[in-house]
PDB file of C-alpha atoms in Angstrom:
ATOM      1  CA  UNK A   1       4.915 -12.463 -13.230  1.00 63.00           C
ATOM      2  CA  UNK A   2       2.404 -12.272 -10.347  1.00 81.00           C
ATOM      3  CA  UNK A   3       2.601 -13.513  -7.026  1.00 93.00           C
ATOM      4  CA  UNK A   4       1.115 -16.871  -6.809  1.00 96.00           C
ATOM      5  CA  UNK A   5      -1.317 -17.631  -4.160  1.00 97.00           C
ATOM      6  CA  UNK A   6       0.274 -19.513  -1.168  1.00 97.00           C
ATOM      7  CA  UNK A   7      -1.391 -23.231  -0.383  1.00 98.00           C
ATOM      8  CA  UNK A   8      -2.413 -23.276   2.908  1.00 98.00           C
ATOM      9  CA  UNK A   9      -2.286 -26.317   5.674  1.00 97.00           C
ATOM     10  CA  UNK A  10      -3.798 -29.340   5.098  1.00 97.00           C
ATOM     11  CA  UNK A  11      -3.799 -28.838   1.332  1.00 98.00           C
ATOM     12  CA  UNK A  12      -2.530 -32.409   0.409  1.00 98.00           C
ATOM     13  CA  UNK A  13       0.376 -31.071  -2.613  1.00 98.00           C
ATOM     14  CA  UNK A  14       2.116 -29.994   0.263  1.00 98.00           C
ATOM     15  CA  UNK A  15       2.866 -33.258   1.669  1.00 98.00           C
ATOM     16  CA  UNK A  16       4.496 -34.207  -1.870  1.00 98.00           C
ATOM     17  CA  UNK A  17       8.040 -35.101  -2.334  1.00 98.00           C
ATOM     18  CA  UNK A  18       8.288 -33.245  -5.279  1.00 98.00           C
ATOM     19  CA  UNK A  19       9.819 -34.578  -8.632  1.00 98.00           C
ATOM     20  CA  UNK A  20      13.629 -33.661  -9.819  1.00 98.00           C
ATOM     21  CA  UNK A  21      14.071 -30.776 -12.966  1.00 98.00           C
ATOM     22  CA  UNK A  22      15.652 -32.308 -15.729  1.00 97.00           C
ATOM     23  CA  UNK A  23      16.237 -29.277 -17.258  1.00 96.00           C
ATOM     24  CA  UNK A  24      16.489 -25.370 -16.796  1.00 97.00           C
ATOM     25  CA  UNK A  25      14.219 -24.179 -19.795  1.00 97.00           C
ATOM     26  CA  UNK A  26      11.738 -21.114 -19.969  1.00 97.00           C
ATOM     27  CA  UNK A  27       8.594 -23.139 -17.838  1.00 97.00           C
ATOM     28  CA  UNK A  28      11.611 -23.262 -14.844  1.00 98.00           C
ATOM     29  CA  UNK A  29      12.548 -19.809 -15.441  1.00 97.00           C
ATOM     30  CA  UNK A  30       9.023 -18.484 -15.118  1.00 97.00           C
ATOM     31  CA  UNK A  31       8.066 -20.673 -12.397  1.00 98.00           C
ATOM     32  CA  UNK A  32      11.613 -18.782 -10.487  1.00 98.00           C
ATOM     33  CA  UNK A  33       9.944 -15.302 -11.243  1.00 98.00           C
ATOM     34  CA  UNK A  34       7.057 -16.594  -9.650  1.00 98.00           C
ATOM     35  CA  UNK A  35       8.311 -17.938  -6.680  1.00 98.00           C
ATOM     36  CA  UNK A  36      10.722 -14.794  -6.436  1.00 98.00           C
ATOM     37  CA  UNK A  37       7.623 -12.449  -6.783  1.00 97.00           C
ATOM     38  CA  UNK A  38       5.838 -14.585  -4.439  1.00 98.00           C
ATOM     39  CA  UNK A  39       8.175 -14.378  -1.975  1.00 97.00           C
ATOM     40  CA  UNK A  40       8.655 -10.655  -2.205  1.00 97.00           C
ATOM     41  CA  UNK A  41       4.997 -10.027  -1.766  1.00 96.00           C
ATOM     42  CA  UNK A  42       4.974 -12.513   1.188  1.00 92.00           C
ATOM     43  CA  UNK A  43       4.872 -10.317   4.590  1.00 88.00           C
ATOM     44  CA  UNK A  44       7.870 -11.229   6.249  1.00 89.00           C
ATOM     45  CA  UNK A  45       9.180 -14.062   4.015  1.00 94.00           C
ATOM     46  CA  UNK A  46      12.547 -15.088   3.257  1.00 97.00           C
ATOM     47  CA  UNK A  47      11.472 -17.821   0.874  1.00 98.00           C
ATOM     48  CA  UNK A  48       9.324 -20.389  -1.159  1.00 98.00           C
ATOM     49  CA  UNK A  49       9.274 -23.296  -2.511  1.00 98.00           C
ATOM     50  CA  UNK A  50       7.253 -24.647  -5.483  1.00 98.00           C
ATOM     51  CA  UNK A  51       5.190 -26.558  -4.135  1.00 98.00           C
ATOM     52  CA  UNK A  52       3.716 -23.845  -1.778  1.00 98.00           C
ATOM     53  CA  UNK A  53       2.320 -22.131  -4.944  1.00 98.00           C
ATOM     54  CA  UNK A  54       1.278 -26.325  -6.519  1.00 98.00           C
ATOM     55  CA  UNK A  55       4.377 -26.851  -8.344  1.00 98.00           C
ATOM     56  CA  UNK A  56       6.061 -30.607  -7.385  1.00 98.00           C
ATOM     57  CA  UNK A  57       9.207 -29.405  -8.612  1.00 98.00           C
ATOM     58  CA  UNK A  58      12.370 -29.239  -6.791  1.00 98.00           C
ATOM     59  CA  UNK A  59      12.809 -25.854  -6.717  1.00 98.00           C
ATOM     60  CA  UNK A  60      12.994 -22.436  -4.348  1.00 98.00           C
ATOM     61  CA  UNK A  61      14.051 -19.233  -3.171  1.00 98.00           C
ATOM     62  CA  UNK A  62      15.563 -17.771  -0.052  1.00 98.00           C
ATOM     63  CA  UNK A  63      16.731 -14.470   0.021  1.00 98.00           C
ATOM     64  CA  UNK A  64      17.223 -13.415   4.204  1.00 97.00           C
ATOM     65  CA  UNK A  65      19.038 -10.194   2.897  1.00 97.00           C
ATOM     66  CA  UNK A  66      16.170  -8.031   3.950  1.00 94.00           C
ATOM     67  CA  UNK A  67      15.735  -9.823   6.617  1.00 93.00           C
ATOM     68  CA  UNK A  68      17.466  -8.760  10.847  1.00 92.00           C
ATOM     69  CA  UNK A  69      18.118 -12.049  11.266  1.00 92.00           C
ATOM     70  CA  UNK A  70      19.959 -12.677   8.362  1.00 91.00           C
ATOM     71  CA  UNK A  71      21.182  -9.073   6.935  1.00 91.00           C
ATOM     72  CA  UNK A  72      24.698  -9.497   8.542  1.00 93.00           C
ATOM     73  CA  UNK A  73      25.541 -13.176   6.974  1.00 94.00           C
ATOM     74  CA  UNK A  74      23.789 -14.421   3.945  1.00 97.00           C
ATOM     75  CA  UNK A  75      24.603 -15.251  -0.106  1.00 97.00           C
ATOM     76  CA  UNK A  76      21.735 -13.184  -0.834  1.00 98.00           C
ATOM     77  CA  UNK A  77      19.220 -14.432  -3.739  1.00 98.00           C
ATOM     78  CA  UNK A  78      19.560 -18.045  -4.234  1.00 98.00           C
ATOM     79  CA  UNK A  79      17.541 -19.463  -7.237  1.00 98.00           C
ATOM     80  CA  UNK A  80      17.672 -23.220  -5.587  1.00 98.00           C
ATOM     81  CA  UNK A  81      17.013 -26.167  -8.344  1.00 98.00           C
ATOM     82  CA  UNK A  82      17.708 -29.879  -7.511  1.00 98.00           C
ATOM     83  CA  UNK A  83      19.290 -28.544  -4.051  1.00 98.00           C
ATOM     84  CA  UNK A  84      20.708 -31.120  -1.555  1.00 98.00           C
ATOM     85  CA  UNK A  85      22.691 -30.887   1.976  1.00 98.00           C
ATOM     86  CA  UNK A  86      26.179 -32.325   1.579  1.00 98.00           C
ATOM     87  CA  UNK A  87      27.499 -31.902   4.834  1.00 98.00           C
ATOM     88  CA  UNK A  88      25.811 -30.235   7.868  1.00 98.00           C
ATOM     89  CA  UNK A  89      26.993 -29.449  11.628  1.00 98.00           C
ATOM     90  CA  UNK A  90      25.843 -27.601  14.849  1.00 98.00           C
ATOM     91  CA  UNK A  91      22.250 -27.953  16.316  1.00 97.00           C
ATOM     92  CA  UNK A  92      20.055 -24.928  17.621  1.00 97.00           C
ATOM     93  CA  UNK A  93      16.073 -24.427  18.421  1.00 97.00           C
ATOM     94  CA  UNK A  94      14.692 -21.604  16.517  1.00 95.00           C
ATOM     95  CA  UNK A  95      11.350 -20.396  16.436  1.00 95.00           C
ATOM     96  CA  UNK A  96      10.251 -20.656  12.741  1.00 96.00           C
ATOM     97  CA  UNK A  97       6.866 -19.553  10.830  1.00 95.00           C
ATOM     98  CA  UNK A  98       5.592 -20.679   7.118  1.00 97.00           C
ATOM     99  CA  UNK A  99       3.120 -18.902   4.663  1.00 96.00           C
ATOM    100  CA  UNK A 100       1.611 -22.230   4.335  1.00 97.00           C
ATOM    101  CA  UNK A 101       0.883 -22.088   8.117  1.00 96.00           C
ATOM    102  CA  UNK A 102       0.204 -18.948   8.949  1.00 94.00           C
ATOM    103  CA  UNK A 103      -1.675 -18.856  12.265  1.00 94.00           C
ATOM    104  CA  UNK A 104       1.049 -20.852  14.096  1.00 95.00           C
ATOM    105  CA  UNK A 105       5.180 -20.212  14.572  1.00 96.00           C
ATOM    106  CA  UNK A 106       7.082 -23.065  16.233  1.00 97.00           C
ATOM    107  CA  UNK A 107      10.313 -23.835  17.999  1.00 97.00           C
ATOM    108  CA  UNK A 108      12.672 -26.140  15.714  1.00 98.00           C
ATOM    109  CA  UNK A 109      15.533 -28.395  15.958  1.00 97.00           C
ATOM    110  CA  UNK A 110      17.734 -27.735  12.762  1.00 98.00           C
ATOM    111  CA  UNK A 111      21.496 -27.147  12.049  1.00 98.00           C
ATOM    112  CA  UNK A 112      23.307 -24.315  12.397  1.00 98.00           C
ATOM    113  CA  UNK A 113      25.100 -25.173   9.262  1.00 98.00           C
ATOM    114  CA  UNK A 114      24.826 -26.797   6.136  1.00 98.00           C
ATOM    115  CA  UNK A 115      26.823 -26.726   2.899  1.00 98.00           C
ATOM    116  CA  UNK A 116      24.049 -26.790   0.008  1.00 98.00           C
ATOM    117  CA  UNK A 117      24.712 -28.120  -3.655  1.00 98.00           C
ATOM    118  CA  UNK A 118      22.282 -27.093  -6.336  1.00 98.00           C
ATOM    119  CA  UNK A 119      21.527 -25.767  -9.619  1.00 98.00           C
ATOM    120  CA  UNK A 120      21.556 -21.837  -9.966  1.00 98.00           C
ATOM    121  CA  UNK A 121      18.234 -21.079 -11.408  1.00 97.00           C
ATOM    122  CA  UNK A 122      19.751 -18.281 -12.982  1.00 96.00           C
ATOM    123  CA  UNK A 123      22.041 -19.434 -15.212  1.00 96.00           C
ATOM    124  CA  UNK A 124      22.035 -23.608 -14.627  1.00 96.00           C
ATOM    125  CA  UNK A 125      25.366 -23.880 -13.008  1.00 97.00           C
ATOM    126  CA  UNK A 126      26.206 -26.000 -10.060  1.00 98.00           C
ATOM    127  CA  UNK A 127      26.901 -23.897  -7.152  1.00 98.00           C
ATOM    128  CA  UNK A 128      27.962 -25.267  -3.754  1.00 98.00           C
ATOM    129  CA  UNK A 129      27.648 -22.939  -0.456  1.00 98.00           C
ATOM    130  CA  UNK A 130      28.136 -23.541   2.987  1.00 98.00           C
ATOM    131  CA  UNK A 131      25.160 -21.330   5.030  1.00 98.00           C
ATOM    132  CA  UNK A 132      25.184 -20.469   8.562  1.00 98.00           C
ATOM    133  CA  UNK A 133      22.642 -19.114  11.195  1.00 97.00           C
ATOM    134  CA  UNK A 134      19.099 -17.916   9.761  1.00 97.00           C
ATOM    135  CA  UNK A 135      20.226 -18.666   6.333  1.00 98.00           C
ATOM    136  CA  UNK A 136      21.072 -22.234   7.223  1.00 98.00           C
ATOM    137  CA  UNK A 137      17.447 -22.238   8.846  1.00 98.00           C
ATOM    138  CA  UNK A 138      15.811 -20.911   6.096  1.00 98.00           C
ATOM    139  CA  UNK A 139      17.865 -23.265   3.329  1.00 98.00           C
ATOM    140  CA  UNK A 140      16.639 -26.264   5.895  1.00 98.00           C
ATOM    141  CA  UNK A 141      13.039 -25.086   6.055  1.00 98.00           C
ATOM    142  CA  UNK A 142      12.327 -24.468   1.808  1.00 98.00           C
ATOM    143  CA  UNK A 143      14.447 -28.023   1.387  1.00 98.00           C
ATOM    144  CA  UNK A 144      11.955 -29.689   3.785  1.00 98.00           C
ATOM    145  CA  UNK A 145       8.553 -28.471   1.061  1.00 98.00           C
ATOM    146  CA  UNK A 146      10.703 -30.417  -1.576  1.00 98.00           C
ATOM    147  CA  UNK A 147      10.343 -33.460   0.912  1.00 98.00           C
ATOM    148  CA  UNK A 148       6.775 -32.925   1.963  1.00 98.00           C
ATOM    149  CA  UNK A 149       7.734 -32.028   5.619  1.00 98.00           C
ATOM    150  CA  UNK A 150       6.085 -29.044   7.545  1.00 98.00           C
ATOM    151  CA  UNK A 151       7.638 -26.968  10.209  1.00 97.00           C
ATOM    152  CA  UNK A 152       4.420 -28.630  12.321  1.00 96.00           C
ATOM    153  CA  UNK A 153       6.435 -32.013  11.524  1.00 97.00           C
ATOM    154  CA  UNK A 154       9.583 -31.113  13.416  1.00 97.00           C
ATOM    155  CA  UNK A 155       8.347 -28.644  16.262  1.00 96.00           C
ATOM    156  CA  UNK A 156      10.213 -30.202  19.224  1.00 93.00           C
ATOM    157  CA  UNK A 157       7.539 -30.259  21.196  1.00 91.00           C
ATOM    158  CA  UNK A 158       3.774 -30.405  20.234  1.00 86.00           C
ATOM    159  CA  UNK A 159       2.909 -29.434  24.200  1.00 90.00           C
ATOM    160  CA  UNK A 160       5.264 -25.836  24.699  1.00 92.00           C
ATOM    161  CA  UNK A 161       6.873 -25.617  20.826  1.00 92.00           C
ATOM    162  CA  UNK A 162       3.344 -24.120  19.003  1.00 93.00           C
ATOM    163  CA  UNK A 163       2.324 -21.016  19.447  1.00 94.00           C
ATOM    164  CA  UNK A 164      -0.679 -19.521  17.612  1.00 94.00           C
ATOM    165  CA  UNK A 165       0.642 -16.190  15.871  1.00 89.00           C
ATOM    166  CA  UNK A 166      -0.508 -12.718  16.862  1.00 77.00           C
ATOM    167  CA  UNK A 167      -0.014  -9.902  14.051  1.00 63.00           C
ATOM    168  CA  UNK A 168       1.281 -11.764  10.830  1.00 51.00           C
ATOM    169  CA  UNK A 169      -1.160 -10.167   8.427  1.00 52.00           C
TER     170      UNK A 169
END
């Protein structure tokens, strides 16, 4: 599959809470490969989520593997389907960045841990995982496209918390 093009701030599908999957069947499958193609040809990403690429499914990827900030402490691929936070703890201001906004990086407020219950894309199994550092930033940051909530919609401040990026291309 191709990498999908990335919709880009204001487009208005990506301020849609996105619908549940019923079911893992070929269309889910295929729109994984996408995302996980997407992603890959992404500079710099770490994930997607449907509805970055139109989709108003409940679905993404994260993989911070390749990643510095995640290379030492991460579950690697995670095919994400129906996910929601069961428990979550810690608080920490990161600077984050999104394909769908990509002239701007911003400090956020998010956990420092979460423990995640979805759907394995890959096989339709309920997994449970409890992510730390980056990869609890990253999990937090796909979740919130499910919900229709940017990065711009929790930057802690608007004033000193946006910064317009330099080299992301």
């Amino acid at each position: 599959m191709p990498a999908q093009t990335i919709l880009q701030y204001p487009h208005p599908v990506l301020k849609k809470v996105c619908h549940t999957v019923t079911a893992i069947d070929e269309a889910i499958r295929g729109l994984i490969d996408d995302l996980i193609e997407t992603m890959r040809e992404g500079p710099g990403s770490v994930g997607v989520a449907a509805p970055q690429i139109g989709v108003t499914l409940r679905v993404c990827v994260i993989d911070v593997s390749g990643s510095r900030h995640g290379k030492d402490n991460n579950h690697g691929l995670l095919l994400m389907v129906n996910p929601e936070i069961v428990d979550r703890s810690g608080n920490a201001v990161m600077r984050e960045g999104c394909m769908s906004v990509p002239d701007y990086t911003g400090d956020v407020e998010r956990s420092t841990e979460v423990r995640v219950r979805f759907l394995d894309g890959a096989d339709g199994s309920e997994r449970e995982i409890t992510a730390s550092g980056f990869e609890a930033v990253a999990i937090q940051h796909e979740m919130d496209h499910l919900d229709g909530i940017l990065f711009l919609d929790r930057i802690v401040s608007i004033k000193t918390g946006l910064f317009r990026r330099k080299n992301y291309k």
